[in-house]
Amino acid sequence: MSTAYKPVFAVIGAGKGISLATAEKFGRAGYTIVLISRTEASLEFLCEELHRQDIVAHYIVADTYSTDSIRSALRTTKERHGIIEVLHYNSAAMKMVDLFSEKAEDLMQDIAISVGNAQAAVLQVLPDMQTLRRGTLLFTGGGFALTPDPRFASLSLGKAGIRSLAHQFSILLKDTPIRVGMVTVCGYVDPKSPKHTPTAIANEFWKLHEGTAGSWEIVY
């Protein structure tokens, strides 16, 4: 990969776990990293972590609850750093509320974060990927998509929804140069876990990007 050109990896819903490890993986491979989330202090910390590893990294503050804010952040990324060649959608509403206690309005907002805004993000970056004739769309899935937990009602619905969304995009883009992949994480993510470490999951995302996974989905 040329040192004069660094393709862009952007993650929506950047945090300390899976998304940071995946950013590290792509950053070490020569990508410019752009982190997008709601809290500037957290983004500054994450960028510092990447800079310590000599990874080129930037951040953009955006309200991941807002479709317009996500679109704007992706446009700004392109303007400042170039076309996004890898998009990682990692945003979800994390809360412990069952369906008896959940308000319908809050449930719809949470589904928008997990599904609607993921679709909007893909449609924002896809035309440039199609022009380049390369690109990768990555999604963080969860085991609740396969076995819902009633204690986490909206998260279970959201993970089921984004799994369907990723699958549909994989079908629609099957005969194109654009790769689509999801890691469905079936376990608690912890650096001390025997299996579900952020680094191990990042390696699964890399397989999807390289096209060596054999499927649009890795259940891990």
Tab-separated table of C-alpha atoms in Angstrom, residues 99 102 107-108 110-111 114-115 144-145 148-149 152-164:
chain	number	residue	atom	x	y	z
A	99	LEU	CA	-41.254	-4.559	26.695
A	102	GLU	CA	-40.492	0.362	27.344
A	107	LEU	CA	-38.404	1.936	21.260
A	108	MET	CA	-38.823	3.541	17.841
A	110	ASP	CA	-33.690	2.962	19.527
A	111	ILE	CA	-34.609	1.042	16.366
A	114	SER	CA	-29.666	0.433	15.183
A	115	VAL	CA	-31.323	0.137	11.776
A	144	PHE	CA	-29.555	-11.142	20.800
A	145	ALA	CA	-30.438	-11.190	17.092
A	148	PRO	CA	-33.506	-12.308	22.149
A	149	ASP	CA	-33.227	-11.412	25.822
A	152	PHE	CA	-32.925	-5.992	26.733
A	153	ALA	CA	-35.963	-5.470	24.541
A	154	SER	CA	-34.874	-2.689	22.206
A	155	LEU	CA	-31.325	-4.007	21.860
A	156	SER	CA	-32.647	-7.454	20.925
A	157	LEU	CA	-34.946	-5.926	18.319
A	158	GLY	CA	-32.218	-3.616	17.078
A	159	LYS	CA	-29.688	-6.408	16.609
A	160	ALA	CA	-32.283	-8.499	14.761
A	161	GLY	CA	-33.014	-5.507	12.556
A	162	ILE	CA	-29.428	-4.650	11.707
A	163	ARG	CA	-28.713	-8.313	10.979
A	164	SER	CA	-31.521	-8.290	8.414
